Short mmCIF file of C-alpha atoms in Angstrom, two decimals:
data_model
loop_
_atom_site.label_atom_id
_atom_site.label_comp_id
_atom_site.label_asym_id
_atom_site.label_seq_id
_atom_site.Cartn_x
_atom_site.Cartn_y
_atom_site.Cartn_z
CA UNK A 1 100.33 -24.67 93.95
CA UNK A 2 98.27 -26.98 92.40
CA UNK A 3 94.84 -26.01 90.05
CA UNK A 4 92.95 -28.73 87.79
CA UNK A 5 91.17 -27.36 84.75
CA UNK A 6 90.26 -28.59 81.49
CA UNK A 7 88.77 -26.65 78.27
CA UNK A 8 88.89 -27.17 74.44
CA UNK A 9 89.34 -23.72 71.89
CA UNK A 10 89.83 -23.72 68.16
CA UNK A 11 92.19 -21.70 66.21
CA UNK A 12 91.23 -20.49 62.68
CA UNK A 13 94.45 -19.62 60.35
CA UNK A 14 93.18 -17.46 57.69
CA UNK A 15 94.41 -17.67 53.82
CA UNK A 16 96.71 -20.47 55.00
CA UNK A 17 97.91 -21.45 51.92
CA UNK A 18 99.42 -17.87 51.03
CA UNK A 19 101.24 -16.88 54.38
CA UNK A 20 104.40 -15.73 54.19
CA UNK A 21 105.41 -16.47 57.64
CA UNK A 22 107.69 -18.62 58.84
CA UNK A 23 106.06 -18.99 62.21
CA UNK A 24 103.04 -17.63 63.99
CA UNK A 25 101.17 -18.28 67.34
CA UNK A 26 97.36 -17.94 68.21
CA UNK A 27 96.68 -15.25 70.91
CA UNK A 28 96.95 -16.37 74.05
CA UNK A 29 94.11 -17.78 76.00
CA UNK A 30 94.03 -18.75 79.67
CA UNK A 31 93.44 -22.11 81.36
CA UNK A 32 93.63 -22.79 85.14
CA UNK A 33 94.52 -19.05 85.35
CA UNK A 34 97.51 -19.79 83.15
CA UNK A 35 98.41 -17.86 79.86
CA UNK A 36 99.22 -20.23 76.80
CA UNK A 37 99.10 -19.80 73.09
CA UNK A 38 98.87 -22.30 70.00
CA UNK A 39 102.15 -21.76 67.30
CA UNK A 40 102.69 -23.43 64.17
CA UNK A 41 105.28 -23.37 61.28
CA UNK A 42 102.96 -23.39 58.32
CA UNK A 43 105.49 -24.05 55.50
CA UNK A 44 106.87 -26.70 58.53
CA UNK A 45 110.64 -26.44 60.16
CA UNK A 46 113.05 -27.87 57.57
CA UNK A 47 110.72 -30.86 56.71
CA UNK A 48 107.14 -31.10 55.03
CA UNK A 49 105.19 -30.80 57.69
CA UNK A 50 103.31 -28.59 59.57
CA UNK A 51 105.01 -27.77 62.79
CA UNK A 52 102.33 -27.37 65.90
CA UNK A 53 102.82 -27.18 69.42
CA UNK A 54 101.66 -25.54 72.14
CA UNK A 55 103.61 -23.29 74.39
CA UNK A 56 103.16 -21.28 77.72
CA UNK A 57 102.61 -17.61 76.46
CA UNK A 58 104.75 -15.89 78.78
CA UNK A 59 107.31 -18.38 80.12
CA UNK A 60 110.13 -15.70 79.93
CA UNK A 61 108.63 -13.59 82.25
CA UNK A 62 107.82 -16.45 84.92
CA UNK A 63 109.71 -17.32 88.01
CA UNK A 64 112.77 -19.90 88.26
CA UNK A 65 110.98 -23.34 89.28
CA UNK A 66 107.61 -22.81 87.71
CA UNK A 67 106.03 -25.79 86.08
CA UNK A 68 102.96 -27.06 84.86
CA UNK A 69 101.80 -30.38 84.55
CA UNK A 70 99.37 -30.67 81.07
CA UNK A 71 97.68 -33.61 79.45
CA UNK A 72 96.76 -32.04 75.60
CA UNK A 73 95.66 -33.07 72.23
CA UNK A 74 96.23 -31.01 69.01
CA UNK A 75 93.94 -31.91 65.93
CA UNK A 76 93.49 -30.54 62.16
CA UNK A 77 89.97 -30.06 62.20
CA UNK A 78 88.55 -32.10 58.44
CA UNK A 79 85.64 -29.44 57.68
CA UNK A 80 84.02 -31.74 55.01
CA UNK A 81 83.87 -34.84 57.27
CA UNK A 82 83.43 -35.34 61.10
CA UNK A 83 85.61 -38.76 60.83
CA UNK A 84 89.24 -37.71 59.75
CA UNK A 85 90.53 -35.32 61.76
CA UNK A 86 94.17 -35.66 63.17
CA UNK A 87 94.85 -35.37 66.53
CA UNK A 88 98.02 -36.10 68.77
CA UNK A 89 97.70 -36.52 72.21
CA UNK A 90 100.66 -36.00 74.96
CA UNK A 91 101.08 -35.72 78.89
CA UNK A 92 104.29 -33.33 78.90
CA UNK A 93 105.59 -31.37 82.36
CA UNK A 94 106.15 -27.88 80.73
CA UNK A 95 108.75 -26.00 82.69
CA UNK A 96 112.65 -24.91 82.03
CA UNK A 97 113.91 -27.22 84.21
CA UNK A 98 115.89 -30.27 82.39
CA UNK A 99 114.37 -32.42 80.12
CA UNK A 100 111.37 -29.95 80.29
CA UNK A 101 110.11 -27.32 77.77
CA UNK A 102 107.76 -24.47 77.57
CA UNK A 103 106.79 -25.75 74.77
CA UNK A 104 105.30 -28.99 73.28
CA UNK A 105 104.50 -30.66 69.59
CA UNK A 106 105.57 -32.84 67.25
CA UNK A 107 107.55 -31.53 64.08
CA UNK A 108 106.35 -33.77 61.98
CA UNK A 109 102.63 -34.44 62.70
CA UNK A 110 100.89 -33.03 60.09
CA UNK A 111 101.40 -33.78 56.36
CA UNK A 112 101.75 -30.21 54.07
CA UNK A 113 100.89 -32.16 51.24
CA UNK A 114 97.98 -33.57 52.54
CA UNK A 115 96.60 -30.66 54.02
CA UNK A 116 97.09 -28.89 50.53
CA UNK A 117 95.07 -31.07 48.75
CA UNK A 118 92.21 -30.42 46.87
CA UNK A 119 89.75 -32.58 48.29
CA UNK A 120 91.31 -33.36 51.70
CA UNK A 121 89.04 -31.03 53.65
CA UNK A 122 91.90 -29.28 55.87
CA UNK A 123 91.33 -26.48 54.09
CA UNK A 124 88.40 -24.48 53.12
CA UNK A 125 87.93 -20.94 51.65
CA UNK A 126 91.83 -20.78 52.68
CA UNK A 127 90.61 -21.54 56.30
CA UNK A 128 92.81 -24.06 58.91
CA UNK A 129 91.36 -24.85 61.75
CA UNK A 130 93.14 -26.05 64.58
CA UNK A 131 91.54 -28.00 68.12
CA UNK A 132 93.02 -28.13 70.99
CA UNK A 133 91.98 -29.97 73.77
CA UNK A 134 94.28 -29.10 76.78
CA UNK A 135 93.90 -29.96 80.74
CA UNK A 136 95.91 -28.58 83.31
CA UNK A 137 96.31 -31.12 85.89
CA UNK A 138 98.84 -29.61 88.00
CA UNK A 139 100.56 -25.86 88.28
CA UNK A 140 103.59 -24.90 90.59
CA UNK A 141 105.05 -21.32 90.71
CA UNK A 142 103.09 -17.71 89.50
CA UNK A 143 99.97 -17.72 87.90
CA UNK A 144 98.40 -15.42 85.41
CA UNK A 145 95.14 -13.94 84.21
CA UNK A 146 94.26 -12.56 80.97
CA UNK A 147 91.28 -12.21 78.42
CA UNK A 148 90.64 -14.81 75.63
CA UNK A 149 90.52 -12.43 72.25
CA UNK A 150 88.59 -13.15 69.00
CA UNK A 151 90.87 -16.03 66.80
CA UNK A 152 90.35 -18.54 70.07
CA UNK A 153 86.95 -19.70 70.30
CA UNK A 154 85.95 -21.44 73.59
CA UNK A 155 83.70 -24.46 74.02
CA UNK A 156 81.51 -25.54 76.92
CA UNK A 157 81.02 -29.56 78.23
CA UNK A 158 77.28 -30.00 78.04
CA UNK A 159 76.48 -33.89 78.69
CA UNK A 160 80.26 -34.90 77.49
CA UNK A 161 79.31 -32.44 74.36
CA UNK A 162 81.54 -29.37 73.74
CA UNK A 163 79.53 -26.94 72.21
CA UNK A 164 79.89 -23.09 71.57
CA UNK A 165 78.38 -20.63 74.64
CA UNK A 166 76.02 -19.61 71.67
CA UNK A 167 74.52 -23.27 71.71
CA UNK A 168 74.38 -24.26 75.06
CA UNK A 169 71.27 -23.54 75.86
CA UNK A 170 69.87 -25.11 72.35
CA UNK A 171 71.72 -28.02 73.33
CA UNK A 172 70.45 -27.94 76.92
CA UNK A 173 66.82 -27.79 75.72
CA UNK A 174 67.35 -30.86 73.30
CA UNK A 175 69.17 -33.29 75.77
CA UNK A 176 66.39 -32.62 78.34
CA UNK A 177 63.27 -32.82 76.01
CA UNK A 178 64.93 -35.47 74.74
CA UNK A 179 67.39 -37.61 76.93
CA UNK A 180 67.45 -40.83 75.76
CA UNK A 181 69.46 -38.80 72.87
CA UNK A 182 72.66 -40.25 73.19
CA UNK A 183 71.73 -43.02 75.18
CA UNK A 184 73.27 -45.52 72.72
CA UNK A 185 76.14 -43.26 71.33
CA UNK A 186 79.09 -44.37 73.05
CA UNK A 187 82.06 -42.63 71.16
CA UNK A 188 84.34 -41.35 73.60
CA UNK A 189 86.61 -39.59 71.39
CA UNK A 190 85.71 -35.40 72.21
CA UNK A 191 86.26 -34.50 68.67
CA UNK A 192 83.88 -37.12 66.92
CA UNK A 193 81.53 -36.17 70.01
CA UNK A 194 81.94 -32.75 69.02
CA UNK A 195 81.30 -33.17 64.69
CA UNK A 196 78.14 -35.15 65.79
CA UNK A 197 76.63 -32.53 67.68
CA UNK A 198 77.31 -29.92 65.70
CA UNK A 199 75.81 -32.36 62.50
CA UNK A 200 72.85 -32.91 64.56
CA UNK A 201 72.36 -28.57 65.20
CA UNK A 202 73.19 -27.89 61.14
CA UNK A 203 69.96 -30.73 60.65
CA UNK A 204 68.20 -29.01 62.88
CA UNK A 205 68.58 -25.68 61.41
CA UNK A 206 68.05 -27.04 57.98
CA UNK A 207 64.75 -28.77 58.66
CA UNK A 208 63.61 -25.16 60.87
CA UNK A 209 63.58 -23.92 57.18
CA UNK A 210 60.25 -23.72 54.89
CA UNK A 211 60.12 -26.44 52.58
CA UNK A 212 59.62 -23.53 50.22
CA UNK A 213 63.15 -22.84 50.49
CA UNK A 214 63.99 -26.32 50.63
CA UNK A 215 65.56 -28.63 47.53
CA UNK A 216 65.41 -31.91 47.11
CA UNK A 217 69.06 -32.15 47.35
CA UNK A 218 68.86 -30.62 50.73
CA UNK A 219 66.23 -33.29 51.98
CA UNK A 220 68.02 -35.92 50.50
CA UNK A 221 71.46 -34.69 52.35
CA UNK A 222 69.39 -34.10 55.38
CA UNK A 223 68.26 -37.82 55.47
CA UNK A 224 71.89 -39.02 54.79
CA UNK A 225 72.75 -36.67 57.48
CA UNK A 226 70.51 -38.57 59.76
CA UNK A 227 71.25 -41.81 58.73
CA UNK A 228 75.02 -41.61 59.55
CA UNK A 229 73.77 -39.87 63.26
CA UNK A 230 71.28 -43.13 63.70
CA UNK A 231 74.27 -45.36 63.02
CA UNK A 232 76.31 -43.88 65.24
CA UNK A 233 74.21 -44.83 67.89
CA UNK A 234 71.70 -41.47 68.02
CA UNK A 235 67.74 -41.90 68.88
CA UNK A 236 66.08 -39.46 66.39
CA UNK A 237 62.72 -41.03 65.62
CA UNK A 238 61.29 -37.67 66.58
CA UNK A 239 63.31 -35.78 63.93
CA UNK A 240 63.04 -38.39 61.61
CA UNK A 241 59.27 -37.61 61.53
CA UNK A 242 59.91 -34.41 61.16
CA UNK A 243 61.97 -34.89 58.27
CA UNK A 244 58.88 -37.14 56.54
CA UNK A 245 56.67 -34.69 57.08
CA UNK A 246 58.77 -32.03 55.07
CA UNK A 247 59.25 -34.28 52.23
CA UNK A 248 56.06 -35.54 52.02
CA UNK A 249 54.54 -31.64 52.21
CA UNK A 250 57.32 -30.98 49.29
CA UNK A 251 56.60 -33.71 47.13
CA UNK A 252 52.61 -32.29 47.75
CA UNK A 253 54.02 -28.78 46.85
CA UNK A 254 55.98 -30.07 43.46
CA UNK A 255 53.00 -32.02 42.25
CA UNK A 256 50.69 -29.38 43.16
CA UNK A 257 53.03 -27.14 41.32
CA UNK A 258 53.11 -29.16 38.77
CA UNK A 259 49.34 -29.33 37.76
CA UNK A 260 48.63 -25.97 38.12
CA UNK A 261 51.29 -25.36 35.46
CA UNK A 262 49.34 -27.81 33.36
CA UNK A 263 45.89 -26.24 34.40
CA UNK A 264 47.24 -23.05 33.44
CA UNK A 265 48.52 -23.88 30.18
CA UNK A 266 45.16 -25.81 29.02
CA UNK A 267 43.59 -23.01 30.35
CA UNK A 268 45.70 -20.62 28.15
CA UNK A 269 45.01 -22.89 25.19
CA UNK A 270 41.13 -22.71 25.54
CA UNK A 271 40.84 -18.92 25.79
CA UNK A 272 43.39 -18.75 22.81
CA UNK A 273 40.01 -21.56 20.90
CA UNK A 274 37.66 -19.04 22.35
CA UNK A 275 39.68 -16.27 20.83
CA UNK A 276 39.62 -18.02 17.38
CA UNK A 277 35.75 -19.18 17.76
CA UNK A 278 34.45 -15.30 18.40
CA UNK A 279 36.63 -14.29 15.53
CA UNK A 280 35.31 -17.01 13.42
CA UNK A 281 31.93 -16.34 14.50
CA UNK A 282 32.28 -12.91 13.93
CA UNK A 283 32.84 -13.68 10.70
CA UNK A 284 30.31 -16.17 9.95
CA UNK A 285 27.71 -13.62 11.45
CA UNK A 286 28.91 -10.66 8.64
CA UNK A 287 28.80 -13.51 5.74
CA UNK A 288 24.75 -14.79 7.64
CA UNK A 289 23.71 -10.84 7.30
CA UNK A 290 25.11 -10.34 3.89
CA UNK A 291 23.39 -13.48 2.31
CA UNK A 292 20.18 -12.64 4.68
CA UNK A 293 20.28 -9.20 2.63
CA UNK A 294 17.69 -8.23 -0.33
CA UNK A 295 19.09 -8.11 -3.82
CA UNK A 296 19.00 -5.16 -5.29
CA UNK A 297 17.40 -4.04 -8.87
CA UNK A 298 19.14 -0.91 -8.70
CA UNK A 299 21.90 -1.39 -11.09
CA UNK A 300 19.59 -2.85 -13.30
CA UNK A 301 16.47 -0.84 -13.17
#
């Protein structure tokens, strides 16, 4: 029997650095009606690297003579940067026949060291995440149903974007208000497509923000933010405007901010002279009435 799907999940290993281990797998999530789960080897089979593959969920319990044709990639997800993730991407009959498997990967894909590293991005707050892009382009023998559960996160196609069920309709909104979008952003690679939607949401819900609550930092990241979207071929004149506006309104709000201080303090500084004059003229007035007074015979007299 033969059933074409396609969909794209992501797998987030918590505290990856201190598992103890050896191997663990994802729960399973279904595609074309078909049960299948992510595993990996996080301190890597016998080598120094992190062991990945995926694997039909429950291919003990299936049928002789099932198989199921799949064309999948498997990427570390780079959190800090949407231009260095690493993927691998296979065609592979899974099955138990010869020269088949139920289950697929490359031992040594992914570099331990490099995903340790300090600055490499694989790994933040002691968080892997792992994409998977996986289409099933041809099934023969039992199929299965089950429910997705709460480490696989599911993405929808919107426009050639994958975006999260939460965003679709954002996303929607934003390619038909504005189509001519991506007009000129030809990257066909699904995870690059992916980081440069998800960019372009983050700006958006940056620059939603007050420009009270706003640094300049933020602006300034906001506009490099934008800048690397325009060069990648994205029309944003119309958020680019936005973003003027909210610097020019801050730079307003510092300066204003900024003279009122001043205002205030030569303001504090004359009622602190006024203080001093009234005093002083207190003064002066007491010494005016004493010389004003009569002198007296009294002690004299």
């Amino acid at each position: 029997m033969g059933e074409h799907s396609r969909k794209k999940i992501t797998w987030t290993i918590k505290n990856f650095s201190s598992l103890q281990r050896e191997k663990l797998c994802s729960d399973p999530f279904v595609v074309a009606r078909c049960k299948w789960r992510l595993c990996a080897y996080p301190k890597g089979n016998n080598v120094d690297y992190l062991f990945l593959f995926l694997e039909v969920a429950d291919h003990h319990s299936l049928p002789c003579g099932w198989r199921r044709n799949v064309q999948y990639s498997l990427s570390i997800v780079n959190q800090n940067t949407i231009k260095h993730s690493r993927q691998n991407d296979e065609q592979k009959w899974f099955g138990e026949v010869r020269e088949e498997s139920p289950r697929w990967g490359r031992v040594s894909m992914f570099s331990l060291n490099e995903i340790h590293a300090k600055e490499s991005g694989y790994l933040v707050n002691g968080e892997l995440k792992i994409a998977a892009e996986i289409e099933v382009i041809e099934v023969l023998g039992k199929l299965d149903i089950t429910e997705e559960t709460s480490t696989i996160i599911e993405t929808i196609d919107v426009n050639g974007f994958q975006v999260l069920p939460s965003q679709m309709e954002l996303v929607s909104h934003l390619l038909e208000r504005h189509p001519e979008i991506a007009s000129d952003f030809s990257t066909k690679n699904s995870n690059l497509r992916t980081g440069y939607m998800s960019l372009l949401l983050s700006l958006i819900e940056t620059l939603r923000q007050s420009h009270h609550e706003l640094s300049k930092t933020d602006l300034a990241e906001a506009d490099a933010a934008l800048g690397s979207m325009t060069n990648a071929g994205f029309k944003l004149d119309w958020l680019e405007k936005k973003l003027d506006e909210m610097a020019e309104k801050k730079e307003k709000e510092e300066a204003g901010e900024i003279r009122v201080q001043e205002i205030e303090e030569e303001l504090k500084d004359l009622k602190q002279k006024c203080s001093d004059l009234e005093a002083q003229l207190e003064k002066e007035k007491l010494e005016l009435s004493a010389a004003k007074a009569p002198i007296s015979f009294d002690d004299v007299m």
